[in-house]
Short mmCIF file of C-alpha atoms and ligand atoms in Angstrom, two decimals:
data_model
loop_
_atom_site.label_atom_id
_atom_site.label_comp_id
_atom_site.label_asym_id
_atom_site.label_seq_id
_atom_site.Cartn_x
_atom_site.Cartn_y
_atom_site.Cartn_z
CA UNK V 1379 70.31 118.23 133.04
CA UNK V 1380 74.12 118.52 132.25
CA UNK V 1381 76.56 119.65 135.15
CA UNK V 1382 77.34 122.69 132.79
CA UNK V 1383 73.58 123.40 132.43
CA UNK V 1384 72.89 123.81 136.01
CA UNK V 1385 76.10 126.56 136.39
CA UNK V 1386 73.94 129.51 136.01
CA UNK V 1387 75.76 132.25 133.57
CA UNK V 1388 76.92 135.29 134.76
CA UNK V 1389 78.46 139.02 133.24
CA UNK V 1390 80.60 141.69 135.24
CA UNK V 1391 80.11 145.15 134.12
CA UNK V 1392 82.03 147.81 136.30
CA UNK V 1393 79.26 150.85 137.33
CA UNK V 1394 80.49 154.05 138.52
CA UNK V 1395 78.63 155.15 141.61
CA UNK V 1396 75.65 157.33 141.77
CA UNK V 1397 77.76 160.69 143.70
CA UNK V 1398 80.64 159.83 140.51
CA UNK V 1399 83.05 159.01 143.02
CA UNK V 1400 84.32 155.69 141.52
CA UNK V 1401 82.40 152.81 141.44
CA UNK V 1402 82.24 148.95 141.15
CA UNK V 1403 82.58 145.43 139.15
CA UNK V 1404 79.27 143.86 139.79
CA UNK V 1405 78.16 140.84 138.30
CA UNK V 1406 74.74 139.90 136.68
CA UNK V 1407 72.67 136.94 135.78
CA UNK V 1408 72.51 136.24 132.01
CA UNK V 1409 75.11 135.80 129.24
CA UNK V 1410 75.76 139.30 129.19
CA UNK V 1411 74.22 142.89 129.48
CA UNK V 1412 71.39 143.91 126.68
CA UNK V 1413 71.34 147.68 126.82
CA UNK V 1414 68.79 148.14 129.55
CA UNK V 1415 68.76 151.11 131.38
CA UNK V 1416 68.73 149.18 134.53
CA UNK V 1417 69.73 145.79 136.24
CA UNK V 1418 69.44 144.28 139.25
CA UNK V 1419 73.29 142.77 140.40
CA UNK V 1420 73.49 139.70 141.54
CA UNK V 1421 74.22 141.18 144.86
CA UNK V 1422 70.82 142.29 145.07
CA UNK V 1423 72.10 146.30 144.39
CA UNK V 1424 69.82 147.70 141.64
CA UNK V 1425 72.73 149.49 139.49
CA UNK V 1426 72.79 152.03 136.46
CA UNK V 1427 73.67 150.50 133.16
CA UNK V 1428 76.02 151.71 131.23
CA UNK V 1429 78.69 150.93 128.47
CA UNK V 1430 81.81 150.93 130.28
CA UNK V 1431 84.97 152.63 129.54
CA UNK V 1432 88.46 150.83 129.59
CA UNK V 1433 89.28 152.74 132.77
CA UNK V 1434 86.05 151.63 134.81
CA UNK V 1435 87.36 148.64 134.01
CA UNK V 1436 90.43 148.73 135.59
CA UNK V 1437 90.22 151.02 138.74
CA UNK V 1438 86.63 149.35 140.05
CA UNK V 1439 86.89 146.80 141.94
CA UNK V 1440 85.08 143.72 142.35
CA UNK V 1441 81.62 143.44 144.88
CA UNK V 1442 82.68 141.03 147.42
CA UNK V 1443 79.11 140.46 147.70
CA UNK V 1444 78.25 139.37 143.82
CA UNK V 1445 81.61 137.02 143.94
CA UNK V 1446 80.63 135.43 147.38
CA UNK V 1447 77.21 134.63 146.17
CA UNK V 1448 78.59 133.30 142.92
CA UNK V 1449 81.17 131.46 144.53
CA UNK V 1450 78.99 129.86 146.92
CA UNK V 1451 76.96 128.36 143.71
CA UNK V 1452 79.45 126.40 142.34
CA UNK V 1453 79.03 122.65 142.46
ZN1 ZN T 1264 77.50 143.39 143.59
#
């Protein structure tokens, strides 16, 4: 297996949080989100899916958790 094959691949998508009070950038396992209703972040949170608007994207900010754990992956 390649170095670049064993990297596993990874989205963020910011989710707003379940009272509507702002949210967060979590990230996922895959090459990117596929319009399910639900995910499971790779910080173990199960999350909402949702498209995400420009703004989500820039007042969330990132789970410390989800960029820890991916952080901690790399070779
Ligand atoms: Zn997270």
């Amino acid at each position: 297996m390649s170095s670049e094959a064993r990297v596993a691949r990874h989205y963020w998508l910011p989710i707003p949080h379940a009272d509507g009070n702002g949210g967060t950038r979590h990230a996922f396992r895959g090459p990117r989100w596929l319009g399910t209703s639900t995910e499971t972040a790779v910080c173990s949170e199960e999350t909402p899916m949702a498209e995400p608007s420009e703004m989500d994207w820039i007042y969330y900010p990132t789970c410390p958790t989800c960029h820890a754990t991916l952080k901690a992956e790399l070779p």
